[in-house]
Amino acid sequence: MKILVTGGAGFIGSHLCEKLIKGGHDVLCVDNYFTGTKENIVHLMRNPLFEAMRHDVTFPLYVEVDRIFNLACPASPIHYQFDPVQTTKTSVHGAINMLGLAKRVKARILQASTSEVYGDPEVHPQTEAYWGRVNPIGPRACYDEGKRCAETLFFDYYRQHRLEIKVARIFNTYGPRMLPDDGRVVSNFIVQALRGQDVTIYGDGTQTRSFCYIDDLVDGLLKLMDSPLEMTGPVNLGNPVEFTMRELAELTLRLTGSRSKLVFQPLPQDDPRQRQPDITLARSSLGWAPTVPLEEGLKRTIAYFRPTL
Ligand code: NAD
Ligand code: UDP
Ligand code: UDP
């Protein structure tokens, strides 16, 4: 199949492109290189099954494909808050353009949505039935509300135009090819620990997240794309094992053998207190569950960062 991956030069996108090519598919990677890099895909460039195109999804795109994975959007708070209007445009105009494309060529289309649609949740762990608690005017809203609106668009194209849609709500994912200055917690802690710099815990470090290793996540996205027509989602994809940020910092120090100190900095506004996916739906309908424990995934991620720093 000919498969379009928007945001294909990013962290998740580059791993997805790689896996699709291994499966024998013809992959078109579309990216504006805002947070993605050519280094992430350079190893694919000589493969005749791979093609990269510089393009911003907020503009229309006319190509012929069978399937679309819509991943284009900066995912780290520092990057999505850098130009918040562009972030909303990427999610909303990007979704409209990719849905319009899917409609014209009758392609099946998957949206990389996010656990951020749940905001700072009152329901724990989060199930897909929970509607979320998002501050619509806060600094995270450009991302959270943009992604929520994209979900709305997917379901309206589904109801109005009978499009084949799939919506994945991705929880915190980590692994090789995160940017060292990405700002997300796993890459920050590893880079700080390896450089012997202070490890920056925001707040008191009791807030929680549940971290999914990249290979598990990509496997979930592929299973969702291949699932029966009626399986539209939204479906949570993430690792349900929950950690505090303090535990993550201590584990990172142990695995890197670093003597860095833990320092406490102010908690950013609207930072969710806790987050853990309920993955009952993914287990039952996709036969999917993560297999890589945090310690193992961190070791692999540290092995990636060590020589690059
Ligand atoms: P990333 O920043 O590494 O990748 C995003 C890619 O999209 C980058 O290559 C970037 O250059 C590209 N991009 C941004 N705006 C674009 C535009 N207007 N046109 C074309 N390309 C554009 O982030 P990631 O972690 O790989 O995330 C990929 C997707 O998964 C995003 O949609 C993100 O919201 C979603 N997601 C990620 C996580 C996570 O923990 N990594 C969690 C939930 C959801
Ligand atoms: N679009 C696109 N590629 C296509 C078809 C459509 O980028 O192959 C864009 C187009 O710019 C349009 C949007 O998708 O604005 C929505 O398309 P749709 O057909 O749903 O709506 P309309 O064209 O009526 O606005
Ligand atoms: N965080 C932290 N130190 C850092 C970066 C992040 O303590 O150097 C915290 C952040 O405040 C949040 C958690 O780690 O509570 C996860 O942050 P990230 O930006 O990775 O993801 P998100 O908040 O979008 O889940």
Coordinates of C-alpha atoms and ligand atoms in Angstrom, one line a residue:
M1 CA 0.0 0.0 0.0
K2 CA 1.0 3.6 -0.5
I3 CA 0.9 5.2 3.0
L4 CA 1.2 8.9 3.9
V5 CA 2.7 9.7 7.3
T6 CA 2.4 13.4 8.2
G7 CA 5.0 14.4 10.8
G8 CA 7.0 11.5 9.5
A9 CA 10.4 13.1 10.4
G10 CA 9.5 13.4 14.0
F11 CA 10.1 11.1 16.9
I12 CA 7.1 8.8 16.6
G13 CA 6.7 9.4 12.8
S14 CA 10.2 8.2 11.9
H15 CA 9.8 4.9 13.8
L16 CA 6.4 4.4 12.2
C17 CA 7.9 5.1 8.7
E18 CA 10.6 2.6 9.4
K19 CA 8.2 -0.1 10.5
L20 CA 5.9 0.5 7.5
I21 CA 8.8 0.1 5.1
K22 CA 9.8 -3.1 6.8
G23 CA 6.3 -4.3 6.1
G24 CA 6.8 -3.7 2.4
H25 CA 4.7 -0.5 2.1
D26 CA 5.5 2.5 0.0
V27 CA 5.8 5.4 2.4
L28 CA 5.4 9.1 1.7
C29 CA 6.7 11.2 4.7
V30 CA 5.4 14.8 4.8
D31 CA 7.0 17.2 7.3
N32 CA 7.8 20.8 7.6
Y33 CA 10.8 20.0 9.9
F34 CA 9.6 22.2 12.7
T35 CA 10.4 19.7 15.4
G36 CA 11.4 16.8 13.2
T37 CA 14.8 16.4 11.6
K38 CA 16.3 14.9 8.4
E39 CA 18.6 12.9 10.7
N40 CA 15.6 10.9 12.0
I41 CA 14.9 9.6 8.4
V42 CA 18.4 9.8 6.8
H43 CA 18.7 6.0 7.1
L44 CA 15.5 5.6 5.0
M45 CA 16.5 8.0 2.2
R46 CA 18.2 5.5 0.0
N47 CA 15.3 3.0 0.3
P48 CA 13.2 3.1 -2.9
L49 CA 10.1 2.5 -0.8
F50 CA 10.6 5.8 1.0
E51 CA 10.0 9.4 -0.1
A52 CA 10.2 12.6 1.9
M53 CA 8.4 15.8 1.1
R54 CA 8.8 19.2 2.8
H55 CA 5.2 20.5 3.3
D56 CA 3.1 22.2 5.9
V57 CA -0.2 20.4 6.5
T58 CA -2.0 23.6 7.1
F59 CA -1.9 24.0 3.3
P60 CA -3.8 21.6 1.0
L61 CA -2.0 18.5 -0.2
Y62 CA -2.8 16.6 -3.4
V63 CA -1.3 13.2 -3.5
E64 CA -2.6 9.7 -4.2
V65 CA -2.4 7.3 -1.2
D66 CA -4.3 4.4 0.3
R67 CA -3.8 5.2 4.0
I68 CA -2.9 8.3 6.1
F69 CA -1.3 8.5 9.5
N70 CA -1.8 12.1 10.6
L71 CA 0.9 12.8 13.2
A72 CA 2.0 16.3 12.2
C73 CA 2.0 18.5 15.3
P74 CA 4.7 19.5 17.8
A75 CA 4.2 17.4 20.9
S76 CA 6.4 18.9 23.6
P77 CA 5.0 21.8 25.7
I78 CA 7.9 24.1 25.0
H79 CA 7.6 23.6 21.2
Y80 CA 3.8 23.7 21.0
Q81 CA 3.7 26.9 23.1
F82 CA 6.4 28.6 21.0
D83 CA 3.9 29.6 18.3
P84 CA 0.5 28.6 19.8
V85 CA -1.6 29.9 16.9
Q86 CA 0.4 27.8 14.4
T87 CA -0.1 24.8 16.8
T88 CA -3.9 25.2 16.6
K89 CA -3.7 25.7 12.9
T90 CA -1.6 22.5 12.5
S91 CA -4.2 20.4 14.4
V92 CA -7.3 22.0 13.0
H93 CA -6.5 23.1 9.4
G94 CA -4.1 20.1 9.2
A95 CA -6.9 17.7 10.1
I96 CA -9.3 19.4 7.6
N97 CA -6.8 19.1 4.8
M98 CA -5.9 15.5 5.5
L99 CA -9.6 14.5 5.9
G100 CA -10.4 16.3 2.6
L101 CA -7.5 14.3 1.0
A102 CA -8.8 11.1 2.6
K103 CA -12.3 11.8 1.3
R104 CA -11.1 12.5 -2.3
V105 CA -8.9 9.4 -2.6
K106 CA -11.1 7.2 -0.3
A107 CA -8.1 6.5 2.0
R108 CA -8.4 5.2 5.6
I109 CA -7.1 7.8 8.0
L110 CA -5.7 7.6 11.5
Q111 CA -5.4 10.6 13.9
A112 CA -2.6 10.8 16.5
S113 CA -4.7 12.3 19.3
T114 CA -3.5 12.6 22.8
S115 CA -4.2 11.9 26.5
E116 CA -4.1 15.8 26.8
V117 CA -7.8 15.7 25.6
Y118 CA -8.5 14.5 29.2
G119 CA -6.7 17.6 30.6
D120 CA -6.1 17.5 34.3
P121 CA -8.4 14.6 34.9
E122 CA -10.9 13.9 37.8
V123 CA -11.3 10.3 36.6
H124 CA -8.4 8.0 37.3
P125 CA -7.3 5.9 35.4
Q126 CA -8.7 7.6 32.3
T127 CA -11.2 5.6 30.1
E128 CA -12.2 6.7 26.6
A129 CA -15.7 7.5 28.0
Y130 CA -14.3 10.3 30.1
W131 CA -14.8 13.7 28.4
G132 CA -11.9 15.5 30.1
R133 CA -11.2 18.6 32.0
V134 CA -9.3 21.1 29.8
N135 CA -8.7 24.8 30.5
P136 CA -9.8 26.3 27.2
I137 CA -7.8 29.5 27.7
G138 CA -4.6 28.3 29.3
P139 CA -1.1 28.0 27.8
R140 CA -1.7 24.3 27.0
A141 CA -5.0 25.0 25.2
C142 CA -3.5 25.5 21.8
Y143 CA -2.5 21.9 21.8
D144 CA -5.3 20.3 23.9
E145 CA -8.2 22.1 22.3
G146 CA -6.6 21.8 18.8
K147 CA -6.4 18.0 19.3
R148 CA -10.0 17.9 20.7
C149 CA -11.2 19.8 17.6
A150 CA -9.3 17.5 15.4
E151 CA -11.2 14.5 17.0
T152 CA -14.5 16.4 16.4
L153 CA -13.6 16.8 12.7
F154 CA -12.7 13.1 12.4
F155 CA -16.0 12.0 13.8
D156 CA -17.9 14.6 11.7
Y157 CA -16.2 13.3 8.5
Y158 CA -17.1 9.8 9.6
R159 CA -20.8 10.6 10.2
Q160 CA -21.1 13.0 7.3
H161 CA -18.9 11.4 4.6
R162 CA -18.6 7.8 5.9
L163 CA -14.8 8.1 6.0
E164 CA -12.8 5.2 7.5
I165 CA -11.4 6.8 10.6
K166 CA -9.2 5.7 13.5
V167 CA -8.5 7.9 16.5
A168 CA -5.7 6.9 18.9
R169 CA -5.3 8.8 22.2
I170 CA -1.6 8.5 22.8
F171 CA -0.2 8.7 26.3
N172 CA 3.4 9.8 27.1
T173 CA 5.7 8.0 24.8
Y174 CA 9.5 8.0 24.9
G175 CA 12.5 6.4 23.2
P176 CA 15.4 7.0 20.8
R177 CA 15.2 10.0 18.5
M178 CA 13.5 12.3 21.0
L179 CA 15.4 15.6 20.7
P180 CA 17.9 16.3 23.4
D181 CA 16.4 19.8 23.9
D182 CA 12.9 18.5 23.4
G183 CA 11.8 19.6 26.9
R184 CA 9.8 16.5 27.7
V185 CA 10.6 14.8 30.9
V186 CA 12.3 11.6 29.9
S187 CA 14.7 13.2 27.4
N188 CA 15.3 16.1 29.9
F189 CA 16.2 13.8 32.8
I190 CA 18.4 11.5 30.7
V191 CA 20.3 14.4 29.1
Q192 CA 20.8 16.2 32.4
A193 CA 21.9 13.0 34.1
L194 CA 24.4 12.1 31.3
R195 CA 25.8 15.7 31.3
G196 CA 26.1 15.7 35.1
Q197 CA 23.7 18.7 35.2
D198 CA 21.1 19.2 37.8
V199 CA 17.9 17.1 37.2
T200 CA 15.0 19.5 37.1
I201 CA 11.9 18.3 38.8
Y202 CA 8.9 20.6 38.3
G203 CA 6.8 21.0 41.4
D204 CA 7.3 18.5 44.2
G205 CA 7.7 15.6 41.8
T206 CA 4.6 13.8 43.1
Q207 CA 2.7 14.3 39.9
T208 CA 2.4 11.1 37.9
R209 CA 2.7 9.9 34.3
S210 CA 2.6 6.5 32.6
F211 CA 5.4 6.0 30.0
C212 CA 5.1 3.9 26.9
Y213 CA 8.2 2.7 24.9
I214 CA 8.1 3.8 21.3
D215 CA 8.1 0.2 19.8
D216 CA 5.0 -0.7 21.8
L217 CA 3.3 2.5 20.7
V218 CA 4.1 2.0 17.0
D219 CA 2.8 -1.6 17.2
G220 CA -0.5 -0.2 18.7
L221 CA -0.9 2.3 15.9
L222 CA -0.4 -0.4 13.2
K223 CA -2.9 -2.7 14.9
L224 CA -5.4 0.1 15.1
M225 CA -5.0 1.0 11.4
D226 CA -5.5 -2.6 10.5
S227 CA -8.5 -3.1 12.8
P228 CA -12.1 -3.7 11.4
L229 CA -14.0 -0.8 9.9
E230 CA -16.3 -0.3 12.9
M231 CA -13.3 0.1 15.3
T232 CA -13.1 3.9 14.9
G233 CA -11.8 4.6 18.4
P234 CA -11.1 6.8 20.2
V235 CA -8.8 4.3 21.9
N236 CA -6.2 4.8 24.5
L237 CA -2.7 3.7 23.6
G238 CA -0.2 3.9 26.5
N239 CA 1.5 1.9 29.2
P240 CA -0.7 1.7 32.3
V241 CA 2.2 1.5 34.8
E242 CA 2.2 4.8 36.6
F243 CA 5.3 6.6 38.1
T244 CA 5.8 9.9 40.0
M245 CA 8.3 12.3 38.4
R246 CA 10.5 11.8 41.4
E247 CA 10.6 8.1 40.9
L248 CA 11.4 8.7 37.2
A249 CA 14.3 11.0 38.2
E250 CA 15.7 8.5 40.7
L251 CA 15.5 5.6 38.2
T252 CA 17.2 7.7 35.6
L253 CA 20.1 8.5 37.9
R254 CA 20.5 4.9 38.9
L255 CA 20.5 3.6 35.3
T256 CA 22.9 6.3 34.0
G257 CA 25.1 6.0 37.1
S258 CA 25.0 9.8 37.3
R259 CA 25.8 11.9 40.4
S260 CA 23.6 14.7 39.3
K261 CA 21.5 16.4 42.0
L262 CA 17.7 16.6 42.0
V263 CA 16.5 20.3 42.0
F264 CA 13.0 21.5 42.3
Q265 CA 11.6 24.2 40.0
P266 CA 8.1 25.7 39.7
L267 CA 5.3 23.6 38.3
P268 CA 4.1 24.9 34.9
Q269 CA 0.6 26.2 34.8
D270 CA -2.2 23.6 34.2
D271 CA 0.3 20.7 34.5
P272 CA -1.9 17.6 35.0
R273 CA -1.5 16.0 38.5
Q274 CA -1.9 12.5 37.3
R275 CA -2.2 10.4 34.2
Q276 CA -2.7 6.7 33.6
P277 CA -4.5 5.1 30.7
D278 CA -7.2 2.5 31.1
I279 CA -6.3 0.2 28.1
T280 CA -9.1 -2.3 28.5
L281 CA -10.5 -1.3 25.0
A282 CA -7.1 -1.6 23.3
R283 CA -6.6 -5.0 24.9
S284 CA -10.0 -6.4 24.0
S285 CA -10.4 -4.9 20.5
L286 CA -6.9 -4.8 19.2
G287 CA -5.3 -7.5 21.3
W288 CA -2.6 -4.9 22.2
A289 CA -0.7 -4.3 25.4
P290 CA 2.7 -2.8 26.0
T291 CA 5.5 -5.2 26.6
V292 CA 8.6 -3.0 27.4
P293 CA 8.8 -2.1 31.1
L294 CA 10.1 1.5 31.9
E295 CA 13.5 0.3 33.2
E296 CA 14.2 -1.6 29.9
G297 CA 12.9 1.2 27.7
L298 CA 15.0 3.8 29.7
K299 CA 18.1 1.6 29.2
R300 CA 17.6 1.6 25.4
T301 CA 16.9 5.3 25.4
I302 CA 20.0 6.1 27.5
A303 CA 22.1 3.9 25.1
Y304 CA 20.8 6.1 22.3
F305 CA 21.6 9.4 24.0
R306 CA 25.0 8.5 25.5
P307 CA 27.1 8.6 22.3
T308 CA 25.2 11.6 20.9
L309 CA 26.1 13.9 23.9
Ligands
NAD1 P1 7.5 15.4 17.2 O1 7.5 16.8 17.5 O2 8.8 14.7 17.3 O3 6.9 15.1 15.8 C1 5.9 15.9 15.2 C2 6.3 16.1 13.7 O4 5.4 16.9 13.1 C3 7.7 16.8 13.5 O5 8.5 16.1 12.6 C4 7.3 18.2 13.0 O6 8.3 18.8 12.3 C5 6.0 17.9 12.3 N1 5.2 19.0 12.1 C6 4.8 19.9 13.0 N2 3.9 20.9 12.5 C7 3.8 20.5 11.2 C8 3.1 21.1 10.1 N3 2.3 22.2 10.2 N4 3.2 20.5 8.8 C9 4.0 19.4 8.7 N5 4.7 18.8 9.7 C10 4.6 19.4 10.9 O7 6.4 14.7 18.2 P2 6.1 13.2 18.4 O8 6.3 12.9 19.8 O9 6.7 12.3 17.3 O10 4.5 13.3 18.2 C11 3.9 12.8 17.0 C12 2.4 12.9 17.1 O11 1.9 12.1 18.2 C13 1.9 14.4 17.4 O12 0.7 14.6 16.7 C14 1.6 14.3 18.9 O13 0.6 15.3 19.2 C15 1.2 12.9 19.1 N6 1.4 12.5 20.5 C16 2.7 12.2 21.0 C17 2.8 11.9 22.3 C18 4.2 11.6 22.8 O14 4.3 11.3 24.0 N7 5.3 11.5 22.1 C19 1.7 11.8 23.1 C20 0.5 12.1 22.6 C21 0.3 12.4 21.3
UDP2 N1 -7.9 18.9 0.4 C1 -6.6 18.6 0.2 N2 -6.3 17.6 -0.6 C2 -7.2 16.9 -1.3 C3 -8.6 17.3 -1.2 C4 -8.9 18.3 -0.3 O1 -5.7 19.1 0.8 O2 -6.9 16.0 -2.1 C5 -8.2 20.0 1.3 C6 -8.9 21.2 0.6 O3 -8.0 22.3 0.7 C7 -10.2 21.4 1.4 C8 -10.1 20.5 2.6 O4 -9.1 19.5 2.2 O5 -10.2 22.7 1.9 C9 -11.4 19.9 2.9 O6 -11.8 19.2 1.8 P1 -13.4 18.8 1.6 O7 -13.5 18.1 0.3 O8 -13.8 18.0 2.8 O9 -14.1 20.2 1.7 P2 -14.2 21.4 0.7 O10 -13.3 21.2 -0.4 O11 -15.6 21.3 0.3 O12 -13.9 22.6 1.6
UDP3 N1 8.7 17.7 34.0 C1 9.7 17.8 35.0 N2 11.0 18.2 34.6 C2 11.3 18.4 33.4 C3 10.3 18.3 32.4 C4 9.0 17.9 32.7 O1 9.5 17.5 36.2 O2 12.5 18.7 33.1 C5 7.4 17.2 34.5 C6 6.2 18.1 33.9 O3 6.0 19.2 34.8 C7 5.1 17.1 33.9 C8 5.8 15.7 33.6 O4 7.2 15.9 33.9 O5 4.5 17.0 35.2 C9 5.7 15.3 32.1 O6 6.0 16.4 31.3 P1 6.1 16.3 29.7 O7 6.4 17.6 29.2 O8 7.1 15.2 29.4 O9 4.7 15.7 29.3 P2 3.2 16.1 29.6 O10 3.2 17.1 30.7 O11 2.7 16.7 28.3 O12 2.6 14.9 30.0

